[in-house]
Amino acid sequence: MARLRTAILISGRGSNMQALIEACRAPAAPAEIVMVLSNNADAGGLSYAAETGIRTAVVDHLAYPDRAAFDAELDRRLRAAGAEFVCLAGFMRLLTPAFVERWRDRMINIHPSLLPAFPGLDTHARALAAGVRFHGCTVHFVRFETDSGPIIIQAAVPVQAADTADSLAARVLAQEHRIYPQALAWIAEGRVRLDGDRAIVAGAAVPPAPLISPTPA
Ligand code: GRF
């Protein structure tokens, strides 16, 4: 079966990008990473991608007069690489409605919260300040409104009494690295379909038991 030709957009560290690349290296992986593109030439993830032999590109947003021009160049690069699908992985630019529409249902994002709670930045500190007992991460299809769109998979992480934003972020990030490759694989296998605002995953099980936090020690 042809593998889903996937591009990853990053702006920084690229640990989710790395998780996606590693998962796609498996011989039976249903997706392949054909390009990593960054708006930031200093993004740490670029060197890892290049070392693995994946085509990389930098499109510096500062070199374009407006978002529309920048997004048009992104689109051009993605098409030139033959990308069929896009994963946003810490890509820190707002995308125009035209670009989001162009890649509708063919672009997903990972966000470090249990959406729709805590869209935007500083999610871990905000979760601690709100006193929630579970935090986590979400992979979702991209719609125009920031951090919105049909949810494919989430991982819930219990908040510990002693957590700092950093300790919580580290535990959430470990789960991001599990669920992002899983979501991409399901899509590449054709197991995800959209029903209005909901994404339905064929052949996926849900945990049978509720989780309660805190629990008596
Ligand atoms: C991750 O927490 C991701 O959920 C968010 O930005 C961060 C990117 O980290 N969108 P990395 O570049 O993948 O390490």
Short mmCIF file of C-alpha atoms and ligand atoms in Angstrom, two decimals:
data_model
loop_
_atom_site.label_atom_id
_atom_site.label_comp_id
_atom_site.label_asym_id
_atom_site.label_seq_id
_atom_site.Cartn_x
_atom_site.Cartn_y
_atom_site.Cartn_z
CA MET A 1 0.00 0.00 0.00
CA ALA A 2 1.29 3.50 -0.82
CA ARG A 3 2.45 5.33 2.25
CA LEU A 4 0.90 8.67 3.15
CA ARG A 5 3.35 11.39 2.09
CA THR A 6 3.54 13.61 5.17
CA ALA A 7 5.28 16.93 5.87
CA ILE A 8 6.03 18.21 9.37
CA LEU A 9 6.05 21.92 10.20
CA ILE A 10 8.15 22.97 13.21
CA SER A 11 9.49 26.13 14.84
CA GLY A 12 11.76 24.79 17.59
CA ARG A 13 13.02 21.76 19.48
CA GLY A 14 11.21 19.21 17.38
CA SER A 15 10.76 16.38 19.84
CA ASN A 16 7.33 15.53 18.43
CA MET A 17 8.81 15.71 14.94
CA GLN A 18 11.44 13.22 16.08
CA ALA A 19 8.79 10.87 17.46
CA LEU A 20 6.93 11.01 14.14
CA ILE A 21 10.10 10.39 12.12
CA GLU A 22 11.11 7.46 14.31
CA ALA A 23 7.68 5.86 14.04
CA CYS A 24 7.67 6.25 10.27
CA ARG A 25 11.04 4.53 9.98
CA ALA A 26 9.43 1.17 10.77
CA PRO A 27 9.20 -0.85 7.56
CA ALA A 28 5.46 -1.38 7.97
CA ALA A 29 4.67 2.25 8.85
CA PRO A 30 1.69 3.50 6.84
CA ALA A 31 3.06 7.06 6.56
CA GLU A 32 6.38 8.47 5.40
CA ILE A 33 7.90 11.83 6.28
CA VAL A 34 8.85 13.56 3.03
CA MET A 35 9.82 16.97 4.38
CA VAL A 36 10.43 18.97 7.55
CA LEU A 37 9.80 22.67 7.13
CA SER A 38 10.57 25.39 9.68
CA ASN A 39 9.89 29.11 9.78
CA ASN A 40 12.95 29.43 12.01
CA ALA A 41 16.44 28.62 10.69
CA ASP A 42 17.63 27.93 14.25
CA ALA A 43 14.99 25.29 14.99
CA GLY A 44 16.77 22.44 16.76
CA GLY A 45 14.69 19.84 14.96
CA LEU A 46 16.11 20.72 11.54
CA SER A 47 19.49 19.12 12.14
CA TYR A 48 17.95 15.87 13.39
CA ALA A 49 15.74 15.68 10.31
CA ALA A 50 18.65 16.39 7.98
CA GLU A 51 20.79 13.71 9.67
CA THR A 52 18.11 11.15 8.99
CA GLY A 53 18.17 12.09 5.31
CA ILE A 54 14.82 13.86 5.26
CA ARG A 55 14.48 16.92 3.05
CA THR A 56 14.40 20.11 5.12
CA ALA A 57 13.38 23.66 4.24
CA VAL A 58 13.36 27.01 5.99
CA VAL A 59 10.74 29.60 5.07
CA ASP A 60 11.47 32.63 7.24
CA HIS A 61 8.20 34.44 7.93
CA LEU A 62 10.11 37.71 8.38
CA ALA A 63 10.99 37.63 4.69
CA TYR A 64 7.32 37.92 3.64
CA PRO A 65 5.16 41.06 3.69
CA ASP A 66 2.16 39.38 5.30
CA ARG A 67 0.71 36.07 6.47
CA ALA A 68 -0.95 35.41 3.12
CA ALA A 69 2.37 35.63 1.26
CA PHE A 70 4.12 33.44 3.83
CA ASP A 71 1.37 30.82 3.74
CA ALA A 72 1.37 30.83 -0.08
CA GLU A 73 5.06 29.97 -0.01
CA LEU A 74 4.46 27.22 2.57
CA ASP A 75 1.80 25.76 0.32
CA ARG A 76 4.09 25.93 -2.69
CA ARG A 77 6.89 24.10 -0.83
CA LEU A 78 4.53 21.43 0.45
CA ARG A 79 3.19 20.75 -3.02
CA ALA A 80 6.70 20.75 -4.51
CA ALA A 81 7.64 18.01 -2.03
CA GLY A 82 4.56 16.01 -3.02
CA ALA A 83 3.12 16.23 0.49
CA GLU A 84 -0.39 14.84 0.88
CA PHE A 85 -0.69 15.46 4.60
CA VAL A 86 0.69 17.93 7.16
CA CYS A 87 1.56 17.52 10.84
CA LEU A 88 2.04 20.72 12.85
CA ALA A 89 4.55 19.97 15.61
CA GLY A 90 5.30 23.05 17.66
CA PHE A 91 4.78 25.32 14.64
CA MET A 92 4.38 28.75 16.20
CA ARG A 93 2.72 30.69 13.36
CA LEU A 94 -0.96 31.44 12.99
CA LEU A 95 -2.18 30.15 9.65
CA THR A 96 -4.53 32.04 7.32
CA PRO A 97 -8.05 30.77 6.62
CA ALA A 98 -7.04 30.13 3.00
CA PHE A 99 -4.17 27.85 4.02
CA VAL A 100 -6.27 26.03 6.63
CA GLU A 101 -9.01 25.51 4.04
CA ARG A 102 -6.49 24.30 1.43
CA TRP A 103 -5.33 21.58 3.84
CA ARG A 104 -8.70 20.93 5.50
CA ASP A 105 -8.91 17.38 6.89
CA ARG A 106 -5.34 16.87 5.70
CA MET A 107 -3.60 18.72 8.54
CA ILE A 108 -3.35 17.82 12.23
CA ASN A 109 -1.81 19.45 15.29
CA ILE A 110 -0.65 18.40 18.74
CA HIS A 111 -1.57 20.60 21.66
CA PRO A 112 -0.39 20.21 25.27
CA SER A 113 -3.75 20.23 27.04
CA LEU A 114 -6.99 18.30 27.13
CA LEU A 115 -8.80 20.47 24.58
CA PRO A 116 -11.09 22.34 24.61
CA ALA A 117 -9.53 23.29 27.96
CA PHE A 118 -6.54 25.60 27.77
CA PRO A 119 -6.10 26.50 24.11
CA GLY A 120 -3.15 28.84 23.47
CA LEU A 121 0.13 29.14 25.33
CA ASP A 122 1.42 28.31 28.85
CA THR A 123 -0.98 25.43 29.20
CA HIS A 124 0.86 23.66 32.02
CA ALA A 125 1.04 26.71 34.30
CA ARG A 126 -2.59 27.50 33.54
CA ALA A 127 -3.67 23.94 34.35
CA LEU A 128 -1.85 24.12 37.71
CA ALA A 129 -3.36 27.51 38.49
CA ALA A 130 -6.84 26.19 37.70
CA GLY A 131 -6.34 23.23 40.05
CA VAL A 132 -7.44 20.62 37.53
CA ARG A 133 -6.75 17.02 38.59
CA PHE A 134 -6.06 15.81 35.06
CA HIS A 135 -4.07 17.55 32.35
CA GLY A 136 -2.80 16.06 29.12
CA CYS A 137 -2.48 16.44 25.39
CA THR A 138 -4.63 16.28 22.27
CA VAL A 139 -4.13 15.52 18.58
CA HIS A 140 -6.78 17.19 16.44
CA PHE A 141 -7.59 18.16 12.88
CA VAL A 142 -6.82 21.83 12.26
CA ARG A 143 -9.59 24.37 11.88
CA PHE A 144 -9.15 28.11 11.62
CA GLU A 145 -9.75 28.98 15.27
CA THR A 146 -6.53 28.36 17.22
CA ASP A 147 -6.29 24.90 18.79
CA SER A 148 -9.73 23.86 17.59
CA GLY A 149 -10.91 21.04 15.35
CA PRO A 150 -12.09 17.43 15.58
CA ILE A 151 -10.23 15.51 18.29
CA ILE A 152 -8.55 12.25 17.23
CA ILE A 153 -6.82 11.11 20.44
CA GLN A 154 -6.03 12.43 23.89
CA ALA A 155 -3.80 11.31 26.75
CA ALA A 156 -4.79 12.26 30.31
CA VAL A 157 -2.02 12.82 32.85
CA PRO A 158 -2.90 13.06 36.58
CA VAL A 159 -1.61 16.27 38.19
CA GLN A 160 0.63 15.50 41.19
CA ALA A 161 0.49 17.67 44.33
CA ALA A 162 4.15 18.60 43.97
CA ASP A 163 4.01 19.39 40.26
CA THR A 164 5.63 22.47 38.76
CA ALA A 165 4.83 23.60 35.23
CA ASP A 166 8.09 21.95 34.13
CA SER A 167 7.50 18.59 35.80
CA LEU A 168 3.96 18.47 34.44
CA ALA A 169 5.15 19.50 30.97
CA ALA A 170 7.70 16.67 30.95
CA ARG A 171 5.10 14.01 31.78
CA VAL A 172 2.68 15.41 29.20
CA LEU A 173 5.42 15.55 26.56
CA ALA A 174 6.17 11.85 27.03
CA GLN A 175 2.52 11.16 26.18
CA GLU A 176 2.61 13.54 23.20
CA HIS A 177 5.34 11.35 21.76
CA ARG A 178 3.01 8.34 22.02
CA ILE A 179 -0.23 9.78 20.73
CA TYR A 180 1.04 11.83 17.79
CA PRO A 181 2.54 8.88 15.87
CA GLN A 182 -0.55 6.84 16.77
CA ALA A 183 -2.90 9.45 15.30
CA LEU A 184 -0.88 9.74 12.10
CA ALA A 185 -0.77 5.96 11.68
CA TRP A 186 -4.55 5.67 12.12
CA ILE A 187 -5.14 8.36 9.52
CA ALA A 188 -2.65 6.84 7.08
CA GLU A 189 -4.39 3.48 7.50
CA GLY A 190 -7.69 5.11 6.56
CA ARG A 191 -9.23 4.39 9.95
CA VAL A 192 -10.29 7.95 10.81
CA ARG A 193 -13.42 9.51 9.40
CA LEU A 194 -15.15 12.76 10.21
CA ASP A 195 -18.75 13.03 11.31
CA GLY A 196 -19.39 16.76 11.59
CA ASP A 197 -17.12 18.05 14.35
CA ARG A 198 -16.24 14.58 15.57
CA ALA A 199 -13.48 12.28 14.40
CA ILE A 200 -14.39 8.59 14.53
CA VAL A 201 -11.56 6.05 14.78
CA ALA A 202 -12.37 2.55 13.54
CA GLY A 203 -11.06 -0.35 15.58
CA ALA A 204 -9.83 1.67 18.55
CA ALA A 205 -10.66 0.68 22.12
CA VAL A 206 -11.34 3.09 24.98
CA PRO A 207 -10.29 2.44 28.60
CA PRO A 208 -13.14 0.61 30.35
CA ALA A 209 -12.71 2.22 33.77
CA PRO A 210 -13.11 5.83 34.87
CA LEU A 211 -10.06 7.52 36.39
CA ILE A 212 -10.47 9.39 39.68
CA SER A 213 -7.91 11.86 41.01
CA PRO A 214 -6.97 12.40 43.73
CA THR A 215 -7.53 8.99 45.26
CA PRO A 216 -7.17 8.11 48.96
CA ALA A 217 -3.50 7.36 49.75
C1 GRF B 1 4.71 20.59 22.29
O1 GRF B 1 4.37 20.67 23.64
C2 GRF B 1 3.47 20.64 21.43
O2 GRF B 1 2.36 20.03 22.05
C3 GRF B 1 3.22 22.11 21.28
O3 GRF B 1 4.50 22.68 21.17
C4 GRF B 1 5.46 21.84 21.82
C5 GRF B 1 6.48 21.50 20.78
O4 GRF B 1 7.53 20.73 21.30
N1 GRF B 1 2.37 22.37 20.14
P1 GRF B 1 8.51 19.97 20.31
O5 GRF B 1 9.09 21.05 19.40
O6 GRF B 1 7.71 18.96 19.57
O7 GRF B 1 9.55 19.36 21.19
#
